[in-house]
XYZ file of C-alpha atoms in Angstrom:
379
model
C 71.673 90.204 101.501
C 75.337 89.656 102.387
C 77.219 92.385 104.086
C 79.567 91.788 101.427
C 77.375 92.345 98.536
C 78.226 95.005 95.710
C 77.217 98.931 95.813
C 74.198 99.426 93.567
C 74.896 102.333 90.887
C 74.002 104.887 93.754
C 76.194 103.292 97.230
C 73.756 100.680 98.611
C 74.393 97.422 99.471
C 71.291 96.119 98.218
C 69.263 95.338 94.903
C 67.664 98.451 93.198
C 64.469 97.257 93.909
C 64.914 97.841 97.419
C 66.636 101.357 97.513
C 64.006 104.199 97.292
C 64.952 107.466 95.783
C 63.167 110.572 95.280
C 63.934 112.902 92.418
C 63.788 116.445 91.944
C 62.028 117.125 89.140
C 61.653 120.250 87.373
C 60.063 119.609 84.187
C 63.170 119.600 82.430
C 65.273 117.285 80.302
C 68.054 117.047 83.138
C 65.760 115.870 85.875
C 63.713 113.861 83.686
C 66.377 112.082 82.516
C 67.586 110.561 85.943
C 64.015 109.948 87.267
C 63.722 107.735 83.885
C 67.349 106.022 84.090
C 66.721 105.148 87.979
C 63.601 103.787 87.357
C 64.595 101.917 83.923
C 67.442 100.261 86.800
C 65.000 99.373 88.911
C 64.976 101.665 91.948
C 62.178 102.242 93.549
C 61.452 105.825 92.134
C 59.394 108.556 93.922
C 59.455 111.856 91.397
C 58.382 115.194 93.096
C 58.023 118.761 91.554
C 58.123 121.840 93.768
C 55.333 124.875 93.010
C 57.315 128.097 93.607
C 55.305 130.858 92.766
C 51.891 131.516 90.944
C 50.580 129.177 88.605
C 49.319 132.025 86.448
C 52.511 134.021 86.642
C 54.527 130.489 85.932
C 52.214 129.993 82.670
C 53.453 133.152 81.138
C 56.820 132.345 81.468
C 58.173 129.781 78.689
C 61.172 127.905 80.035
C 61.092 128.734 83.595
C 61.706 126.281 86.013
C 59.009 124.589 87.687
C 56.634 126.693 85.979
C 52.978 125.491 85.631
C 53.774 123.612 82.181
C 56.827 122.173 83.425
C 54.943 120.672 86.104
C 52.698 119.070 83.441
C 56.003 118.008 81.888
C 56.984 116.372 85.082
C 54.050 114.619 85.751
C 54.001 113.065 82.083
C 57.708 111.743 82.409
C 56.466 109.726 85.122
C 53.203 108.435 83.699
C 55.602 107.439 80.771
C 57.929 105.651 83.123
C 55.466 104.474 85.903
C 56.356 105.786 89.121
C 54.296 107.948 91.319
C 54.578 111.658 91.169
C 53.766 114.393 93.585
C 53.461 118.484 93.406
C 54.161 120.334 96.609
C 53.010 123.761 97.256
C 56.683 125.511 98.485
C 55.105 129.151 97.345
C 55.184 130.786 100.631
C 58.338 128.899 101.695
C 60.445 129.981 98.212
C 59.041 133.287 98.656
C 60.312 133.967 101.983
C 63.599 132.460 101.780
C 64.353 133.252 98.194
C 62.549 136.026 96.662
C 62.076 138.428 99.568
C 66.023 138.330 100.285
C 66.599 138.760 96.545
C 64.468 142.313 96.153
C 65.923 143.272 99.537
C 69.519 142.621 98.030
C 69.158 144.684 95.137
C 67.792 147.372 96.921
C 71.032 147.303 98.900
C 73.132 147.602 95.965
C 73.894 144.248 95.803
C 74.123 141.360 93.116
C 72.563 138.143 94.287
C 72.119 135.293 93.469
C 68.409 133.686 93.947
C 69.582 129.796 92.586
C 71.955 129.159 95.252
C 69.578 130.491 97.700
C 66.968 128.347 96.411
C 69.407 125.135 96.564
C 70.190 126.024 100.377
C 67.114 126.477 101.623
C 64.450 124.962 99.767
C 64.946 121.900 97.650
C 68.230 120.697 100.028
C 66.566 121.383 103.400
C 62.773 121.374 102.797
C 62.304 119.049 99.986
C 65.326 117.047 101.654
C 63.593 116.575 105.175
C 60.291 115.617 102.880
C 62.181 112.948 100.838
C 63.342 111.433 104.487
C 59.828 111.709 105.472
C 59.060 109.745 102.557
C 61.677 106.854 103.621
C 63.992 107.527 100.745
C 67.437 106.198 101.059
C 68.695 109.454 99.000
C 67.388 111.635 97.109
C 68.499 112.686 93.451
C 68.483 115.750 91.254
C 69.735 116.506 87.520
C 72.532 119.270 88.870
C 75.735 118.944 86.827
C 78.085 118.156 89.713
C 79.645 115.557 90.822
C 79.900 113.636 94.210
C 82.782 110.768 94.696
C 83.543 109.325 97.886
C 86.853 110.160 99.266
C 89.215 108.869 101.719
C 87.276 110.478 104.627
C 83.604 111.060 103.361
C 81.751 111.692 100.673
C 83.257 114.708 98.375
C 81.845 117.648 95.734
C 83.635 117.471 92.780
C 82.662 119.897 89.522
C 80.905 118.233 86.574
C 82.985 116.273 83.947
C 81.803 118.649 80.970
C 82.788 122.115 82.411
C 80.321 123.829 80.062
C 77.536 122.306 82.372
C 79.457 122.508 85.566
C 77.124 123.876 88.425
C 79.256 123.929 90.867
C 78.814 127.494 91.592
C 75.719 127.717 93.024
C 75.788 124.226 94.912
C 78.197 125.520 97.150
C 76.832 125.567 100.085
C 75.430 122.012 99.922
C 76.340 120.780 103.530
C 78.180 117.721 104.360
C 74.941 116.260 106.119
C 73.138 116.651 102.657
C 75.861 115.862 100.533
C 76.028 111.992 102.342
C 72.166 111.835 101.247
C 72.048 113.747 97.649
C 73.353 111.831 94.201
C 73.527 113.792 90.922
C 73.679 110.849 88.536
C 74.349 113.299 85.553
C 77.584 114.625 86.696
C 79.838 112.354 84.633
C 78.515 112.999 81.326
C 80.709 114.682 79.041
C 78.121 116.667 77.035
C 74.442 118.171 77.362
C 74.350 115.793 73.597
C 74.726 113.006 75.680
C 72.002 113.781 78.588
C 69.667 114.467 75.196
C 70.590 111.198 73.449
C 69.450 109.401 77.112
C 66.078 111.100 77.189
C 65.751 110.000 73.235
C 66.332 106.591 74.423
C 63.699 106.210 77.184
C 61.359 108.175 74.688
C 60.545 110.623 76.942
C 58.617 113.617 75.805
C 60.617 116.437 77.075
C 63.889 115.205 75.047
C 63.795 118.525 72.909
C 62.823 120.908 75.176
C 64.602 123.861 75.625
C 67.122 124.834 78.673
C 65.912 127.398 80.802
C 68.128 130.532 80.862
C 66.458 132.899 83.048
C 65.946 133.407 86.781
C 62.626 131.077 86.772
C 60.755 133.476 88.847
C 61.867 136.650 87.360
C 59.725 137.060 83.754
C 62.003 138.018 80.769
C 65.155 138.924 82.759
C 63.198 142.707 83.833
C 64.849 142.563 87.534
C 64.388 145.635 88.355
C 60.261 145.493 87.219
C 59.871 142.670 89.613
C 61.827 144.410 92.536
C 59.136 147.786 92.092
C 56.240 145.355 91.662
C 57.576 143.545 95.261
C 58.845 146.970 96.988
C 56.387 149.711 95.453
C 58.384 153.216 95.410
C 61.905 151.293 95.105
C 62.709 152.968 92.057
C 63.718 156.359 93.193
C 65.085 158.711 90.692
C 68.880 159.951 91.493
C 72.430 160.974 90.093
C 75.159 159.866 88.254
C 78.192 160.734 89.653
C 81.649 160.340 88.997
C 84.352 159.472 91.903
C 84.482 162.953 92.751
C 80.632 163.656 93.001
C 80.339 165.419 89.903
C 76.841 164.908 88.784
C 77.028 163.075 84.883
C 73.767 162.376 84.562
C 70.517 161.344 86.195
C 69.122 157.419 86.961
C 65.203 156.489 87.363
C 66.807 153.661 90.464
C 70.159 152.489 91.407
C 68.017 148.988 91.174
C 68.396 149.126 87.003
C 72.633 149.356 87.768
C 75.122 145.992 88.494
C 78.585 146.675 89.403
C 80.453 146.586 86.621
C 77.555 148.198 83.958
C 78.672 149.649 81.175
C 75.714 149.672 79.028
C 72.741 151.976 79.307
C 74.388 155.149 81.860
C 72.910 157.438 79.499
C 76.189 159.913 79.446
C 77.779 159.235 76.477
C 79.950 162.024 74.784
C 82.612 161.460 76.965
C 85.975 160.758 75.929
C 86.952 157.225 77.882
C 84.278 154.333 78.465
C 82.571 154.796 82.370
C 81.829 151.669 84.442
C 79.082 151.480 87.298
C 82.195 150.656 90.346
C 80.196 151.195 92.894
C 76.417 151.808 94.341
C 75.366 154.227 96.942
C 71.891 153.431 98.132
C 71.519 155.891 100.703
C 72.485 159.000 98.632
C 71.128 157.542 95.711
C 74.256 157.627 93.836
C 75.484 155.553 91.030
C 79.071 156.014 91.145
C 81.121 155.359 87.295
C 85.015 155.395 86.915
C 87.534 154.011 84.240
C 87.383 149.915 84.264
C 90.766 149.758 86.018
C 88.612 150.949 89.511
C 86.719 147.611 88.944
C 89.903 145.611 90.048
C 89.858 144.015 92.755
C 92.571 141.481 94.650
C 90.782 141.513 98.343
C 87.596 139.547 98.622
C 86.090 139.622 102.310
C 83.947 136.482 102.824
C 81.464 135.715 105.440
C 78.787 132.641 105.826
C 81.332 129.968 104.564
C 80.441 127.015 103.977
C 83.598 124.701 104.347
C 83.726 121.153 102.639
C 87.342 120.142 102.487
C 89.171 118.268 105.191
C 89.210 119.509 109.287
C 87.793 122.693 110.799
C 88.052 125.873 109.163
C 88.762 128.137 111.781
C 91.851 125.942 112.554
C 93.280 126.040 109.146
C 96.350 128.010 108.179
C 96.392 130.406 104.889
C 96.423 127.584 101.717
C 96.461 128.347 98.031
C 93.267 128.021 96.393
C 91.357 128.375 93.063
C 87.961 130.705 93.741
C 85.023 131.603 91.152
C 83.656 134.750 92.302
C 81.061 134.626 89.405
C 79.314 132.122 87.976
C 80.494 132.782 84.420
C 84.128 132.891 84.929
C 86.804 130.269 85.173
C 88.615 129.380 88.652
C 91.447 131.534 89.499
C 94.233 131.414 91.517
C 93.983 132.434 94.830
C 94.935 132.526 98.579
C 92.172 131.789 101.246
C 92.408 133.699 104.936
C 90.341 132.268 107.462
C 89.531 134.826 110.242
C 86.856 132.721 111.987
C 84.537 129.334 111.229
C 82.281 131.638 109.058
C 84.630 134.518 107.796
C 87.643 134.931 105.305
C 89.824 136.934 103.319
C 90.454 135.755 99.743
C 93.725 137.370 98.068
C 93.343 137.138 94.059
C 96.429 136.482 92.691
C 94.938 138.392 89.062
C 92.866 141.286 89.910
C 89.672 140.385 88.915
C 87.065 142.934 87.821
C 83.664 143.625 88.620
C 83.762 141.926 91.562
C 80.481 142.369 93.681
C 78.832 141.894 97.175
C 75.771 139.520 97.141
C 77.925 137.312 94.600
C 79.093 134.063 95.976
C 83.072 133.117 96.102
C 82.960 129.458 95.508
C 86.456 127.624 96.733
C 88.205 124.622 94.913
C 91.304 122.581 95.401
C 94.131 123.297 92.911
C 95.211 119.485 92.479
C 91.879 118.444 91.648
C 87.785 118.832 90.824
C 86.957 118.866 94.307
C 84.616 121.769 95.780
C 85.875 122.934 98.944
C 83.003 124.721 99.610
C 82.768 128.874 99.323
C 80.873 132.099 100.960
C 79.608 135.405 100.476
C 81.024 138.445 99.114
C 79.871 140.786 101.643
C 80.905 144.302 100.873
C 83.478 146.437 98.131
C 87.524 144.899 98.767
């Protein structure tokens, strides 16, 4: 082929037929939905669905990711569609790297979150370096995101339909991966439209429900899983205002979130109490008025930096941050203090701010993802 010839639909010069590309899938209608429009172009499709955790545990779960019916799901979307698929065992790897760091977390007192953990380490490093193995000239998933090629490299830009928009918790998608990954549905405009694709290639999984919880943690019970993985984590302790008076009593600070409201068990008080802050060590779950949950200072440590020239280097710049996954960007000024540490200055105190929660960065004049970092401890 010339060297002049036109980009396919994902940046190779050369027909479809001759560009291999392995696809995440997870059993869902997202995933399924560009391993069946790649292949319906013509690309030389290789679909493969990660095993995370027990098959047994995964079969009790409806709607979990990569659970063992979704795997079945998978693995049907691609007899329908007629390219190979393969199931790797990533149990032991997705348990050290994502679930062990998630009880330890909690236990901590912080908030994390498992997804973006998962992203980093498993599915763009491991399953990455397998689709390479594999000699696939990229590999795909069905992440609502966005990546456009800029005047320098390739760029992260959020998803068109901000609904859907996972930008969040693909922050820390390096540069090296970024160059190999495509996420073909980050254009659409709705989840209707993503639906309406899988209804056109008939696939079977064109109904099927999102998922909504964390896929390894059963019905939402965090704290139940945490005991299970850390027998005697759920120590029994006081509630305590900002003074140490003692409230109330807890069965383990690993039932409280910064932020809590719900569930303190001391009501008859005259003003609302918020959980603002967890002490682990005394076993304290510290409540004040919401206005203690407000918080300007974010300190931020293993950034992950996507925008233009070296971190360290750069001068203060005004920025938009998410410091959780359910809020809107905000205004903001970013600090760097070294290559993998920053201050972020809110310009609206936000509240409930909490360590373990990611502080994802974006570029005012624009989509693009600049990259983010970790909350690391109370501003």
């Amino acid at each position: 082929m010339p060297l002049d010839s036109p980009l396919n639909s994902l940046g190779f010069a050369k027909p479809p037929s001759e560009t291999r590309v392995v696809v995440a899938m997870s059993g869902g209608v997202d995933s399924s939905v560009v391993a069946a429009q790649l292949a319906e172009e013509g690309y030389d499709v290789v679909g493969v669905t990660l095993q995370l955790y027990d098959h047994g545990a995964a079969l009790a779960k409806k709607g979990a990711c990569c659970a063992g019916r979704d795997i079945h799901d998978a693995r049907r979307v691609a007899e329908e569609m007629g390219f190979p698929h393969y199931v790797l065992d990533y149990e032991n790897t997705f348990r050290e790297a994502v679930i062990d760091e998630f009880a330890d977390s909690y236990l901590a007192g912080a908030t994390p979150v498992p997804c973006i953990r998962c992203n980093e380490r498993v599915k763009f490093k491991d399953l990455l370096e397998t689709a390479k193995d594999l000699d696939a000239d990229c590999m795909a998933t069905g992440h609502y995101i966005q990546r456009m090629m800029g005047d320098q490299k390739a760029e992260l830009h959020s998803a068109a339909d901000s609904n859907r928009d996972q930008s969040y918790f693909l922050f820390s998608t390096t540069q090296e991966q970024l160059d190999y990954l495509r996420f073909p549905l980050g254009h659409l405009k709705s989840k209707d439209e993503t639906r309406a694709l899988a209804t056109k290639y008939g696939l079977s999984v064109a109904d099927k429900p999102d998922s909504q919880d964390i896929c390894f943690v059963p019905d939402g019970d965090y704290a139940k899983l945490i005991e299970k993985l850390r027998p005697g984590s759920a120590e029994a302790g006081d509630i305590v205002d900002t003074n140490g008076n003692v409230l109330g009593q807890h069965n383990g600070v690993i039932h409280y979130t910064i932020g809590q409201r719900r569930g303190l068990g001391i009501g008859g008080l005259a003003d609302p109490l918020y959980v603002v802050k967890l002490d682990v060590d005394k076993k304290h779950v510290i409540v004040g008025p919401r206005e203690m949950l407000a918080t300007r200072r974010v300190p931020i440590r293993e950034i992950n930096w996507l925008g233009d020239g070296g971190f360290a280097d750069m001068k203060e710049r005004n920025i938009m941050v998410r410091v959780r996954s359910t809020r809107p960007p905000t205004d903001a000024i970013l600090r760097p203090i070294s290559a993998t540490e920053a201050e972020v200055e809110l310009l609206v105190a936000e509240q409930g701010v909490s360590p373990g929660q990611a502080c994802v960065f974006y570029d005012p004049d624009s989509t693009r993802v600049l990259g983010g970092g970790w909350i690391w401890r109370g501003a």
